[in-house]
XYZ file of C-alpha atoms in Angstrom:
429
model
C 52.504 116.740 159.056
C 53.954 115.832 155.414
C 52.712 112.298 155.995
C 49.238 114.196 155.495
C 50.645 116.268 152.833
C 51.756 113.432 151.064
C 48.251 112.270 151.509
C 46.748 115.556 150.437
C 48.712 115.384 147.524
C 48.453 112.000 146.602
C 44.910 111.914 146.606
C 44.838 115.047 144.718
C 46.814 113.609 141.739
C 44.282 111.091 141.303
C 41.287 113.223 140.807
C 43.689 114.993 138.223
C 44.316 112.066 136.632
C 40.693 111.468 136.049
C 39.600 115.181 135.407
C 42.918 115.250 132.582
C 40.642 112.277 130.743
C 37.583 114.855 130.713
C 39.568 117.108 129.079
C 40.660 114.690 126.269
C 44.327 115.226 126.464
C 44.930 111.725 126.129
C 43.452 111.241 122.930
C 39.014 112.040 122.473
C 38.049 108.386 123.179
C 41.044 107.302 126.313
C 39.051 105.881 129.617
C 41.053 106.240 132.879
C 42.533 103.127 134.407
C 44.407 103.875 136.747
C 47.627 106.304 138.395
C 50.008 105.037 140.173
C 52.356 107.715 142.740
C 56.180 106.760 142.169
C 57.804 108.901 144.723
C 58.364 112.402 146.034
C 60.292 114.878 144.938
C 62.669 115.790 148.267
C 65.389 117.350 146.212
C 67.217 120.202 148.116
C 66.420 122.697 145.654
C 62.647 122.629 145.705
C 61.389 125.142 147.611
C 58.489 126.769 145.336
C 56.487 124.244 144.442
C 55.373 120.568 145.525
C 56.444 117.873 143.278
C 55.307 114.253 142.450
C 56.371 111.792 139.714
C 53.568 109.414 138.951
C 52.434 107.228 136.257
C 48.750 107.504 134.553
C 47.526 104.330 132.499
C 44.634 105.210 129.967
C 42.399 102.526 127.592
C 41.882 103.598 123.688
C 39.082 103.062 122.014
C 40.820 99.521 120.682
C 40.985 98.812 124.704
C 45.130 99.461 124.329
C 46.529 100.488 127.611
C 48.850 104.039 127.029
C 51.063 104.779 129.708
C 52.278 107.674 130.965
C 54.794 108.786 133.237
C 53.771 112.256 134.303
C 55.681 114.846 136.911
C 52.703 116.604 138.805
C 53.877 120.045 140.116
C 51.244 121.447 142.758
C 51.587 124.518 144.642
C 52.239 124.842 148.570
C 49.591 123.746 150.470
C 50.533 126.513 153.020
C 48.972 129.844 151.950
C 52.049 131.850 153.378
C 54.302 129.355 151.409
C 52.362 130.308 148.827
C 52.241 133.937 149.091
C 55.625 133.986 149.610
C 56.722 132.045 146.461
C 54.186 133.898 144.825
C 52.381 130.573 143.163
C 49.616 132.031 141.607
C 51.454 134.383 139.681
C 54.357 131.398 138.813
C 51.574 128.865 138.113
C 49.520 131.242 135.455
C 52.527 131.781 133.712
C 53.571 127.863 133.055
C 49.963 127.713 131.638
C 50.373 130.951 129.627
C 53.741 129.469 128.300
C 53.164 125.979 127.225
C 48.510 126.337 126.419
C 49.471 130.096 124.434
C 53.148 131.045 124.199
C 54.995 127.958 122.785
C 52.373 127.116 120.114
C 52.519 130.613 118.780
C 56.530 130.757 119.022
C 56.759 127.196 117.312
C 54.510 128.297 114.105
C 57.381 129.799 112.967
C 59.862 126.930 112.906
C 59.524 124.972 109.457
C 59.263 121.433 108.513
C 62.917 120.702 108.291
C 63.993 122.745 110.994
C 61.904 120.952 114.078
C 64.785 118.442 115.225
C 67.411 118.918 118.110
C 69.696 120.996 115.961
C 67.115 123.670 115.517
C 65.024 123.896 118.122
C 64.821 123.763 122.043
C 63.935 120.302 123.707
C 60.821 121.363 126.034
C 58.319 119.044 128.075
C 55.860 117.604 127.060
C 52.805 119.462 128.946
C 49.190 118.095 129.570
C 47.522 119.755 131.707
C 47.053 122.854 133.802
C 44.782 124.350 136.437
C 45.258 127.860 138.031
C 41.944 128.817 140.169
C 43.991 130.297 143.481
C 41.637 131.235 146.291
C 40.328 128.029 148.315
C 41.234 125.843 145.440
C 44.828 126.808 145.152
C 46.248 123.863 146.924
C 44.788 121.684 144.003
C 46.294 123.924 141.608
C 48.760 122.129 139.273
C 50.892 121.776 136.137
C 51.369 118.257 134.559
C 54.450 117.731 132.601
C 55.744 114.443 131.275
C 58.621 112.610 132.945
C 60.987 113.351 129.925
C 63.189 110.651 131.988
C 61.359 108.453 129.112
C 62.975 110.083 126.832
C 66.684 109.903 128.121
C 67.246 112.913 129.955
C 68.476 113.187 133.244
C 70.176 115.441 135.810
C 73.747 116.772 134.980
C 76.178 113.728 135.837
C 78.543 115.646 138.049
C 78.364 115.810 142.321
C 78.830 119.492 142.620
C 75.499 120.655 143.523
C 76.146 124.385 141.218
C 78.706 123.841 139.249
C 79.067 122.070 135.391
C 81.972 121.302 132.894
C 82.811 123.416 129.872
C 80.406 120.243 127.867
C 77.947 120.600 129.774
C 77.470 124.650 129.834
C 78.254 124.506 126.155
C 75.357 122.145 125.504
C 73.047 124.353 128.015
C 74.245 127.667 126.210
C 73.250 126.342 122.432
C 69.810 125.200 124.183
C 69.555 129.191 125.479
C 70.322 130.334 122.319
C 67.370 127.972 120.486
C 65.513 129.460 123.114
C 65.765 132.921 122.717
C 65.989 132.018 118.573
C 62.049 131.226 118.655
C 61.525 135.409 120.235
C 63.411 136.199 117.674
C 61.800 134.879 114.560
C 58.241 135.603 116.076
C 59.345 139.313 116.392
C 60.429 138.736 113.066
C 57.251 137.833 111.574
C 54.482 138.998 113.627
C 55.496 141.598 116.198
C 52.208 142.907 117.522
C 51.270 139.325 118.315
C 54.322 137.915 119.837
C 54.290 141.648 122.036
C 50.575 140.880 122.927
C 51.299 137.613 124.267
C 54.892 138.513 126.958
C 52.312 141.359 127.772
C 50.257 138.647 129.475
C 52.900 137.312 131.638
C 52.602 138.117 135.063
C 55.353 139.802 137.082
C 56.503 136.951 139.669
C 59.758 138.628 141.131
C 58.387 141.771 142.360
C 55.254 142.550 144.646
C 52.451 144.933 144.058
C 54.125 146.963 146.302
C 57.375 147.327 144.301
C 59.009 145.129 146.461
C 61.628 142.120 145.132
C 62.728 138.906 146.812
C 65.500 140.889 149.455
C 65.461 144.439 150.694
C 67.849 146.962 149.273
C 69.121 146.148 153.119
C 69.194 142.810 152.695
C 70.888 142.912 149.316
C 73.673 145.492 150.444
C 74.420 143.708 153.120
C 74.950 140.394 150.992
C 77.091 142.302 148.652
C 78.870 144.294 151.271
C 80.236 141.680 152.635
C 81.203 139.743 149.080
C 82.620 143.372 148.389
C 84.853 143.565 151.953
C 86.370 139.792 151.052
C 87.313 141.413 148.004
C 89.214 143.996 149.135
C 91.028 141.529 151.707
C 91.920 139.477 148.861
C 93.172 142.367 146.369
C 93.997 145.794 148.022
C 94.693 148.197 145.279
C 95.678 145.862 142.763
C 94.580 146.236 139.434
C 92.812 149.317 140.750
C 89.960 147.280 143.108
C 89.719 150.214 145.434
C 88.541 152.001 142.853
C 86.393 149.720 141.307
C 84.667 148.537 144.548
C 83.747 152.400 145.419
C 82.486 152.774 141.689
C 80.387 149.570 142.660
C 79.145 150.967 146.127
C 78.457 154.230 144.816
C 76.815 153.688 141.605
C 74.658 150.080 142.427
C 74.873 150.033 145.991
C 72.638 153.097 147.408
C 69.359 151.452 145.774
C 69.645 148.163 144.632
C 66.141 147.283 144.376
C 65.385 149.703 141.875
C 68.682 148.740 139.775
C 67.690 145.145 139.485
C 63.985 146.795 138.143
C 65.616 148.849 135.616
C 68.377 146.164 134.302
C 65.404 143.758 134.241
C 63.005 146.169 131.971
C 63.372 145.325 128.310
C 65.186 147.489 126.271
C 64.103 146.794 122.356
C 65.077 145.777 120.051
C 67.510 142.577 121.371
C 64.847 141.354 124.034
C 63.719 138.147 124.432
C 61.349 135.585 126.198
C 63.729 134.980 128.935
C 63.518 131.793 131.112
C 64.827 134.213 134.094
C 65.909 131.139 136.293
C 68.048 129.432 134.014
C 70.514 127.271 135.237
C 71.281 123.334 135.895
C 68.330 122.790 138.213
C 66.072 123.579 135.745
C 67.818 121.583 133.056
C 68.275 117.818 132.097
C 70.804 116.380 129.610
C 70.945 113.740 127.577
C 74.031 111.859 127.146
C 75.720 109.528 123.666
C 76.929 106.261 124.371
C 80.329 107.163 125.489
C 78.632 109.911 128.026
C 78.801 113.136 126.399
C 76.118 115.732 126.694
C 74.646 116.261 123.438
C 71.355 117.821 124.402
C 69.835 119.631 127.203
C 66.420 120.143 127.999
C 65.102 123.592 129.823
C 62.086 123.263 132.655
C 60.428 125.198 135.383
C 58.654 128.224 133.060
C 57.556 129.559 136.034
C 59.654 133.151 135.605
C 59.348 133.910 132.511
C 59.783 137.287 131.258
C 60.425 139.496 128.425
C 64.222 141.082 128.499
C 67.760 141.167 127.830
C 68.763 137.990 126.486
C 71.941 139.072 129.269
C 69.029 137.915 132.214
C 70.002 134.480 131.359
C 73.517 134.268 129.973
C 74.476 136.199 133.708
C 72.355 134.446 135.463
C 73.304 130.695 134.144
C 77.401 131.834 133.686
C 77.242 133.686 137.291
C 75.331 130.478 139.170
C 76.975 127.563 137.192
C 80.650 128.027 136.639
C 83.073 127.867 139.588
C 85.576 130.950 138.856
C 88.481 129.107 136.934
C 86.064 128.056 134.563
C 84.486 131.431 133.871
C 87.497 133.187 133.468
C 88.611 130.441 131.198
C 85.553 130.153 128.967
C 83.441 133.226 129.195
C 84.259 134.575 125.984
C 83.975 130.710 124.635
C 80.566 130.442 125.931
C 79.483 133.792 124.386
C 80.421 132.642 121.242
C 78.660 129.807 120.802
C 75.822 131.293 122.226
C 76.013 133.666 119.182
C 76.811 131.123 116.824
C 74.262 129.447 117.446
C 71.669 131.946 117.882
C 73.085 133.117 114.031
C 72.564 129.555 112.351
C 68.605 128.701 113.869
C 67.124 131.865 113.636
C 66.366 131.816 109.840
C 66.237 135.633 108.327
C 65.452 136.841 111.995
C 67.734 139.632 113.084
C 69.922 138.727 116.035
C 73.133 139.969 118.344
C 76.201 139.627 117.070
C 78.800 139.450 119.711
C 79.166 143.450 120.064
C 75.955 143.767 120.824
C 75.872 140.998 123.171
C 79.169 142.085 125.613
C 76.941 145.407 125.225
C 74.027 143.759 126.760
C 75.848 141.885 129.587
C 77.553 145.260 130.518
C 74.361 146.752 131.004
C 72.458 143.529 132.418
C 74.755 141.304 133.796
C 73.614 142.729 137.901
C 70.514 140.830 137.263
C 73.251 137.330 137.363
C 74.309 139.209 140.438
C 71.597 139.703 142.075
C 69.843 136.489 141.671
C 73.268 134.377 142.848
C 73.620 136.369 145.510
C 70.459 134.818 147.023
C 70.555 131.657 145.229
C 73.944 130.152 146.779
C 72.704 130.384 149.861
C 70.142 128.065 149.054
C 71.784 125.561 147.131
C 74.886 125.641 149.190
C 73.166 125.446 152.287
C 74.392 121.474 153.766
C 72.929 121.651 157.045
C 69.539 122.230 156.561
C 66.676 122.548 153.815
C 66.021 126.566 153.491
C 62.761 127.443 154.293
C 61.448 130.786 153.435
C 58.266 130.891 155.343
C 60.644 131.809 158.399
C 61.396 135.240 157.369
C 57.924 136.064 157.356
C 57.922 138.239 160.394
C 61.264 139.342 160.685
C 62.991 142.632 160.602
C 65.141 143.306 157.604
C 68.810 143.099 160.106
C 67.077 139.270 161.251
C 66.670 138.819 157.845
C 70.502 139.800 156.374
C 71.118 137.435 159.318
C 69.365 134.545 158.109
C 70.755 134.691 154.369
C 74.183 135.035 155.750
C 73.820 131.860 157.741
C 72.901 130.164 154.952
C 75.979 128.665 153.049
C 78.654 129.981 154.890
C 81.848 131.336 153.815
C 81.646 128.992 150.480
C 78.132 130.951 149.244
C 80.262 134.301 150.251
C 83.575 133.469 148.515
C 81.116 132.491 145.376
C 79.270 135.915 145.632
C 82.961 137.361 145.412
C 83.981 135.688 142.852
C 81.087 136.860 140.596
C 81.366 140.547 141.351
C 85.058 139.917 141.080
C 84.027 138.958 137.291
C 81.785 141.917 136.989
C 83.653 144.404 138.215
C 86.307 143.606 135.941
C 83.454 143.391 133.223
C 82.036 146.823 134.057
C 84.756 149.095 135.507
C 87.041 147.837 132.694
C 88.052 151.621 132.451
C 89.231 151.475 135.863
C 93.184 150.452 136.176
C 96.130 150.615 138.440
C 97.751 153.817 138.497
């Protein structure tokens, strides 16, 4: 069976290829001459989408081949994998986000300040289709391979985690991010509010409904919260903090990850919403230091607290010695840097920030609790479409399988952080 995908796929690309020339993004006079597959992307972490790297060779009108290197993201070819990922929805938003979005938002970076200082390293994009319905399997978003261009995957083994380097390289990449929100709001509010209007709500269903249950969730977090209290008792006054936590978040999750997720003006953003090292590539100085990162995978974008990302990135990519060594670190720079790009732009300072991670940081929660289990999981690729089906005790039962006792210590250690974050008022007696 993915021998035929592969086929599908394959043969799919090429017709791309050759409708991408129609539309002239290679220049109004390029002829096709050929594209060539490289490989397929088998990496554990791709579960949404279909991936190919492949390289397109085009004639100018001197009869000069161009090359390209091109990553061809297609959706599943499944329509329950694609339901369930909710592709349509993902896929119109890359093409809102690089054909609308990031034109408008760059306008308002000047001359001098469009360099890697200033601004966020992005791919290149060239093409997009988005028809759904019996065409949706051809549906794609063509990037280029920014490998050309010297970036690569973080050079560490740990499948989650990164150094202090490399999250403060990430962070200053958020904050250029998030800068480019800020100086549209700056200048032309009703358009930049026009345009996140457009983008189409990819975590929730019509129905209200988000990735997990409120049954699911709880009993993710329940049992985080139960290792907690086996590893603290009263100390530091964690009874009390974890019945704050079960009273207050616990009884309806689902709608507290809706209402931490709704913006809340004026400090919103354009938030990536799935930020984090598999959906970033760094580039590297001679003696192997990260000096730039470059974000991907615009797939979840939404407008928000700028805290979406920070908790979800700081929650998902630092191993707990690290955050509690560099949290406030990381925030800082994250500020500092937001202050020196932005231009006359108003932004956060640091008040305002811990402010917005108080009230946002469950959406980091939320999101790791279900993402370690994925990218933790050693024994088998996840698969999503086999949930479809099951009753919502099968389903706690599946998640909880996933990972083990590492994905559960790592949801501890984050509410760990965020209880101490949140209940702060809450102390030993």
């Amino acid at each position: 069976m993915e021998h035929q995908y592969k086929q599908h796929y394959a043969a799919a690309a090429v017709t791309v290829a050759e409708k991408m020339i129609e539309s002239k993004v290679c220049g109004p006079d390029s002829v096709f001459v050929s594209f060539k597959l490289d490989k397929w992307h088998t990496e554990p972490n791709q579960f949404c989408s279909v991936v190919l790297y492949g390289t397109m060779t085009v004639s100018d009108r001197d009869c000069r081949n161009q090359i390209h290197p091109l990553v061809l993201k297609f959706k599943h070819i499944n329509p329950q994998k694609r339901k369930i990922c909710r592709n349509d929805q993902q896929f119109y938003n890359e093409k809102l986000f690089y054909e609308q979005i990031t034109p408008f938002l760059l306008a308002f970076v000047s001359p001098r300040d469009d360099d890697v200082s200033m601004t966020p390293s992005l791919c290149r994009y060239f093409y997009g289709r988005n028809d759904c319905g019996d065409l949706a399997d051809r549906d794609l978003i063509v990037l280029g391979n920014e490998t050309v261009r010297g970036y690569r995957s973080a050079v560490n083994d740990h499948r989650l985690t990164l150094d202090y380097d490399h999250m403060a390289i990430a962070v200053r990449t958020l904050a250029k991010f998030h800068s480019l929100s800020y100086r549209a709001k700056h200048v032309d509010r009703v358009k930049f509010i026009e345009l996140v209007k457009k983008v189409a709500e990819t975590q929730f269903s019509a129905e209200g409904k988000w990735y997990l249950s409120s049954k699911v969730l709880q009993g993710l977090f329940s049992t985080a919260l139960d290792m907690l209290e086996e590893r603290h008792g009263d100390s530091g006054g964690y009874v009390q903090r974890l019945h704050r936590f079960r009273v207050e978040l616990l009884a309806d999750l689902i709608e507290t990850t809706k209402r931490v997720m709704e913006p809340d003006e004026h400090l919103s953003v354009l938030c990536h919403s799935d930020f984090g090292r598999h959906n970033l590539m760094f580039r590297y100085d001679g003696d192997g230091r990260p000096t730039d990162a470059l974000l991907y995978d615009m797939a979840l974008i939404r407008y928000g607290s700028p805290a979406l990302d920070l908790s979800h990135f700081m929650y998902l990519n630092m191993d707990r010695q690290t955050r509690d060594d560099h949290w406030d670190d990381l925030l800082d720079v994250y500020c500092e840097t937001l202050a020196s790009v932005a231009g006359s732009a108003p932004v956060p300072d640091r008040s305002q920030l811990d402010t917005e991670m108080t009230k946002s940081a469950y959406y980091g929660l939320a999101r790791v609790s279900m993402a370690v289990r994925i990218l933790l999981e050693e024994q088998k690729q996840v698969d999503l479409s086999e949930l479809a089906g099951l009753t919502d005790d099968e389903k706690l039962q599946f998640w909880l399988s996933c990972g083990g006792k590492r994905a559960t210590e790592w949801t501890a250690d984050t509410l760990q952080h965020y209880l101490d974050m949140v209940f702060i008022d809450v102390v030993a007696n």
